[in-house]
C-alpha positions as CSV (number, residue, x, y, z in Angstrom):
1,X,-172.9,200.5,196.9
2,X,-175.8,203.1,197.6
3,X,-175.7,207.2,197.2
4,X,-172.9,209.2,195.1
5,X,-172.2,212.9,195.6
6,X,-169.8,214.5,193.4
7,X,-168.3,217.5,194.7
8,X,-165.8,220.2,193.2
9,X,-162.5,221.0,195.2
10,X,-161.2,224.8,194.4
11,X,-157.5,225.8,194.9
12,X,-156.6,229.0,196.4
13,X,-154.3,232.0,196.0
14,X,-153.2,234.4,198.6
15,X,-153.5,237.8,197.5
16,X,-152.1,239.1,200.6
17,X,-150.2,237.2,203.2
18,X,-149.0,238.5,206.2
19,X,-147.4,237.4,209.7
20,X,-148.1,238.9,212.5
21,X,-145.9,237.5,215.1
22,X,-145.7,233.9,217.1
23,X,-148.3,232.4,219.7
24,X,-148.2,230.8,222.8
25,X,-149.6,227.9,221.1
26,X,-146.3,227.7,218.8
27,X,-148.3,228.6,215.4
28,X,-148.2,232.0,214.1
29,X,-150.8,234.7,214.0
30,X,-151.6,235.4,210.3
31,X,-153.7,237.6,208.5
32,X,-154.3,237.0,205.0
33,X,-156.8,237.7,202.0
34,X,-157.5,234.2,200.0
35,X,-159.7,233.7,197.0
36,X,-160.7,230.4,195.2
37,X,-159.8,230.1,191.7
38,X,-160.9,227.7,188.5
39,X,-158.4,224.5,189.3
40,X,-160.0,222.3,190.7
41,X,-159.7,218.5,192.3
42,X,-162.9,216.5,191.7
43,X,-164.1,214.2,194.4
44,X,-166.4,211.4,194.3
45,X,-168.3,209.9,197.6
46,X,-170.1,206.7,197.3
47,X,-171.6,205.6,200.3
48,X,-171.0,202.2,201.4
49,X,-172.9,199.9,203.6
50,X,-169.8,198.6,205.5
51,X,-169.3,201.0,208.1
52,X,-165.6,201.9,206.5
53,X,-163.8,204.9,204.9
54,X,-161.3,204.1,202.3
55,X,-159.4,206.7,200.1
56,X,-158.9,205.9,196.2
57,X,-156.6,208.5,194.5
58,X,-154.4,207.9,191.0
59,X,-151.8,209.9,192.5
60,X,-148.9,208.3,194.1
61,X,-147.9,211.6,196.1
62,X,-151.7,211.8,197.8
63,X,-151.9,209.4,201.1
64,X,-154.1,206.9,201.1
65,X,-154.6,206.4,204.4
66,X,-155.3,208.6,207.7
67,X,-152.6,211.0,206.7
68,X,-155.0,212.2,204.0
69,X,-157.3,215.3,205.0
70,X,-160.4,214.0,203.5
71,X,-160.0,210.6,205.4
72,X,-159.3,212.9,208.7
73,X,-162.4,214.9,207.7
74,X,-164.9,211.8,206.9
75,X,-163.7,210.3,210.3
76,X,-165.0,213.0,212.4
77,X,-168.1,213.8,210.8
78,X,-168.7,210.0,211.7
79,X,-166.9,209.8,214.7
80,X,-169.2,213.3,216.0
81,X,-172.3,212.3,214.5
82,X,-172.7,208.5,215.4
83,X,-172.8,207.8,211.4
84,X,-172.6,203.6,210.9
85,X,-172.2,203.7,207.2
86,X,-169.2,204.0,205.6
87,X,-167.7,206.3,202.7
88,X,-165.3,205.5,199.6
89,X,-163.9,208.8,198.8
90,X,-162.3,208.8,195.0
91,X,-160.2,211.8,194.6
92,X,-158.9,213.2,191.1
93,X,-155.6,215.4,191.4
94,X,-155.9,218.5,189.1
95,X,-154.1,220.8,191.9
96,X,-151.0,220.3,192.4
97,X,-149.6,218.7,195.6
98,X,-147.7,220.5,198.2
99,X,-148.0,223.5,196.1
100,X,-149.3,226.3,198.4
101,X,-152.7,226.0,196.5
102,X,-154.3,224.4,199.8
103,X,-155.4,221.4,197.5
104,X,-155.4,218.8,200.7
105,X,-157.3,221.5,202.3
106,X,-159.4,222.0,199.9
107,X,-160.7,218.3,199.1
108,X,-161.1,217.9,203.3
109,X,-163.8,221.0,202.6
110,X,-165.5,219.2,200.0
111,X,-166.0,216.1,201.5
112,X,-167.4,217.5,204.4
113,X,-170.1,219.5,202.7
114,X,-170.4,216.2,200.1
115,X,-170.8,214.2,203.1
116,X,-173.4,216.5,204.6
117,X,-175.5,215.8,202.2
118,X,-174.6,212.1,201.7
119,X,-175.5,211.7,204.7
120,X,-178.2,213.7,206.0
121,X,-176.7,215.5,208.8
122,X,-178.0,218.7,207.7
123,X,-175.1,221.2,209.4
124,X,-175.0,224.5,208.3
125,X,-171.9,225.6,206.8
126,X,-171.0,227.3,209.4
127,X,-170.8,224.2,211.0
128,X,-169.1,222.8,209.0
129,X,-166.1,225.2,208.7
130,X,-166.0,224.7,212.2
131,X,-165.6,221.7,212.3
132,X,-162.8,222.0,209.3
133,X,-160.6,224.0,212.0
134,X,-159.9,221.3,213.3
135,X,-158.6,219.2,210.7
136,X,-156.4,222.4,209.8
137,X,-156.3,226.0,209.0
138,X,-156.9,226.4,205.7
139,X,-160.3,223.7,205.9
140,X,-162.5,226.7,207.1
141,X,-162.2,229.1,204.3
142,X,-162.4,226.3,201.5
143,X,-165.5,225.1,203.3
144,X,-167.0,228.7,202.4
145,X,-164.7,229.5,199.1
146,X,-165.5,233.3,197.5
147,X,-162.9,235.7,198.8
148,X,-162.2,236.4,202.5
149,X,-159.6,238.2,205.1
150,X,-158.3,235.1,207.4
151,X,-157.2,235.5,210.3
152,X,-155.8,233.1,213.5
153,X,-154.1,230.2,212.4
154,X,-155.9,231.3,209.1
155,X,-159.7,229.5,210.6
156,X,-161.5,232.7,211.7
157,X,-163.0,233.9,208.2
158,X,-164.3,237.3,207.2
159,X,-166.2,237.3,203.7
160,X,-165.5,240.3,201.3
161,X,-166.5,240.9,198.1
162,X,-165.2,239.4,195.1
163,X,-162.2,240.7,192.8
164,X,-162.8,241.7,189.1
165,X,-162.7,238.8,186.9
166,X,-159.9,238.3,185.5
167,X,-156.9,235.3,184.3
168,X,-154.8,233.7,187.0
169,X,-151.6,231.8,185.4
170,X,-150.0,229.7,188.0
171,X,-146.5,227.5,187.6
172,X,-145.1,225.3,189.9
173,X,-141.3,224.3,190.0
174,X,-140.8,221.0,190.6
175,X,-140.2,221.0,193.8
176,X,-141.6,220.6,197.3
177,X,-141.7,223.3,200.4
178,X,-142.3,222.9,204.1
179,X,-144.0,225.1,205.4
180,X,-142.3,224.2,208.9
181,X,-139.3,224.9,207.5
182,X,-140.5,228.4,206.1
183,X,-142.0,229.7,209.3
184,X,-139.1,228.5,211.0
185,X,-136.7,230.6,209.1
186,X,-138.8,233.7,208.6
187,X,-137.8,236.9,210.6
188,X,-140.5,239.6,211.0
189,X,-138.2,242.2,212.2
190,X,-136.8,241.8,208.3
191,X,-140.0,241.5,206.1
192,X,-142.1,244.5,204.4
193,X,-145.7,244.1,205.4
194,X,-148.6,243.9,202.9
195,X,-151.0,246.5,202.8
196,X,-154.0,244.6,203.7
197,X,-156.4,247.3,204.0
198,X,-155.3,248.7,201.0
199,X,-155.5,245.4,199.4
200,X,-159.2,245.2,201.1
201,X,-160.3,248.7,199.5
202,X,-158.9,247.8,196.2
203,X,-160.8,244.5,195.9
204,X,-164.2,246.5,197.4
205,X,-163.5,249.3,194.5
206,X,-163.2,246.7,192.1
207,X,-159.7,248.2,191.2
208,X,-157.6,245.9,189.3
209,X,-154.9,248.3,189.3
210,X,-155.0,249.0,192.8
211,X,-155.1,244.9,193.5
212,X,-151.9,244.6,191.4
213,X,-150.1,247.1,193.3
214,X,-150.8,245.5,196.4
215,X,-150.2,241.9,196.5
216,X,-147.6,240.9,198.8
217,X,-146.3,237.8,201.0
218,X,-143.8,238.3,203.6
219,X,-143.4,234.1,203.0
220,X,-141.8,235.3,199.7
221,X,-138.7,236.7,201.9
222,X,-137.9,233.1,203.1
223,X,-138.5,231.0,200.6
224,X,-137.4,232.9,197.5
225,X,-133.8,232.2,199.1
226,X,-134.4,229.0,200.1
227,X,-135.5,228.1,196.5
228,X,-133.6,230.2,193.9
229,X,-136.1,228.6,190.6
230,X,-139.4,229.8,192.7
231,X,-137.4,233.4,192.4
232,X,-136.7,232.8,188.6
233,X,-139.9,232.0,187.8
234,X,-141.2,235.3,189.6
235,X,-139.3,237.3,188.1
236,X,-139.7,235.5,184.2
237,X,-143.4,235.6,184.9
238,X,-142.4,239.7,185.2
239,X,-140.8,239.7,182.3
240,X,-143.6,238.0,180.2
241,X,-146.0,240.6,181.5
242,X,-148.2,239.1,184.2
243,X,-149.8,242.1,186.3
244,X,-149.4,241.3,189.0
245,X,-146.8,238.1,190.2
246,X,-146.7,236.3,193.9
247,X,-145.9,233.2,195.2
248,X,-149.4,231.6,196.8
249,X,-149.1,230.3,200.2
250,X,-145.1,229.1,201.8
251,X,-144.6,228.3,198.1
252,X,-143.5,227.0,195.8
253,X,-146.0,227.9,192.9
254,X,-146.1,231.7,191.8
255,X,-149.1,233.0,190.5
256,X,-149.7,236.0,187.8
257,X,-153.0,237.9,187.5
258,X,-153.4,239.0,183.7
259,X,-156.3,241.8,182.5
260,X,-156.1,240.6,179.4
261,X,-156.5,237.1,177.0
262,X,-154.3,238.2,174.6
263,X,-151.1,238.6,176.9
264,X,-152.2,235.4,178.7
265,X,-151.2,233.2,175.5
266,X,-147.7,234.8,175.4
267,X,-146.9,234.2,179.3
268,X,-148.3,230.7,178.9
269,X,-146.0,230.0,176.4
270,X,-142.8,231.5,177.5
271,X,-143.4,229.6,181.5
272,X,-143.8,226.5,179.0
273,X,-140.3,226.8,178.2
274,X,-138.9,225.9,181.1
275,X,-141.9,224.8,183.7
276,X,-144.2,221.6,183.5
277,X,-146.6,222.3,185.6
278,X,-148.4,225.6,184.1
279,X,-151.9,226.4,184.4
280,X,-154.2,229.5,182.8
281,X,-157.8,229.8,184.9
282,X,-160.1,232.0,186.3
283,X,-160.4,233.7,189.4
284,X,-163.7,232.0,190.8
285,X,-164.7,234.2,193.4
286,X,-167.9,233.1,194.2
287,X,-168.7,231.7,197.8
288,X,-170.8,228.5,198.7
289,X,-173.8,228.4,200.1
290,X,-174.2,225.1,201.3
């Protein structure tokens, strides 16, 4: 066994999530404003002499195999770049699967900047988000992390400043959501749009108010009927006293940004009542640089 890089894996929230309308291509053009937050997988490369990638993760719902993101992205980093040694790439599940947190998206990013260095190949990160496009579209803006507008398929990344800090509580039902499913039952000509420039200025202001009052995902229209507990939880998360409440992504966790510690306690404990999987973190905010 030679080299080990350990590299962090951010999940992400969608402050805003919009839909623009269908493409040619049969994906939909999006626009959407993304930050990472302080949940985080944890992956581990060790380089191996045998020119081989294998996958180890504890988690029975992650793939093992080439249906895994961070296989597909170790592959073509060696496939483009004529690399003969191989890679085993350990991955420890902190987000949650299928979860709308872009956690398969998110450990594809980190093993291509781990294997960047692993390996020498000395890409910039632009290159390398990129080159995450085309494993799929969230890849490109957990290559960079920080806080961006996304636009496309969600690859073409435009970096904005950061939010305030503040507490992100996040609960996931315990179930799963295809996101096929959702796109294929959404209707534009019956959704409210976000406000994405609003949501922009609010975030350049630093205005935590004016953040809360514009958070919005037309996703929310399909999937809140599809899924009646992803609505409960919205609404209980409400009633607790989040500041803000969403669901991230085609669903189905729902996300509550708090001001303050003290109220963070009582939400965490009411979601606890009924929810497993409940988390209390920090926005992150911060982009990489390499």
């Amino acid at each position: 066994m030679g080299n080990r890089i350990l590299v962090k894996a951010p999940a992400k929230i969608n402050l805003s999530l919009d839909v623009l309308h269908k493409r040619d291509d049969g994906f939909h053009e999006v626009k959407m404003i993304m930050t990472t937050i302080d949940l985080a997988d944890r992956i581990e490369l060790d380089e191996l002499q045998d020119d081989k990638i294998t996958i180890v993760a504890q988690n029975r719902f992650v793939p093992d195999d080439d249906r895994n993101l961070a296989y597909q992205a170790a592959k073509l980093l060696k496939e483009r770049f004529a690399v003969k040694k191989g890679v085993s790439i350990s991955i420890s599940k902190i987000i949650p699967v299928a979860a709308g947190l872009a956690g398969g998206s998110s450990d594809a990013a980190a093993t291509l900047r781990g294997l960047n260095k692993l390996w020498n190949l000395g890409l910039s990160i632009d290159k390398l988000a990129e080159i995450g496009a085309e494993i799929g579209s969230d890849v490109s803006f957990c290559v960079y992390g920080g806080t961006a507008i996304a636009t496309g398929r969600g690859e073409k990344i435009e970096h904005i400043s950061s939010p305030p800090p503040c507490w992100v509580i996040l609960a996931k039902p315990t179930i799963g959501v295809s996101t096929a499913d959702v796109y294929r039952n959404l209707k534009l000509d019956q959704v409210e749009h976000p406000n994405i420039d609003a949501m922009v200025q609010a975030i350049h202001n630093h205005d935590f108010k004016g953040i809360c009052n514009n958070v919005g995902n037309v996703l929310e229209s399909v999937t809140l009927k599809m899924h009646p507990e992803v609505n409960h939880i919205k609404m209980q998360m409400q009633r607790f006293g989040a500041d803000a409440v969403l669901m991230s992504g085609s669903g189905p966790t729902v996300y509550g940004l708090v001001q303050y510690q003290s109220r963070l306690q009582r939400i965490y404990n009411g979601l606890r009542g009924f929810c497993d999987q409940v988390y209390a973190v920090r926005l992150l905010g911060n982009r990489n640089e390499s």
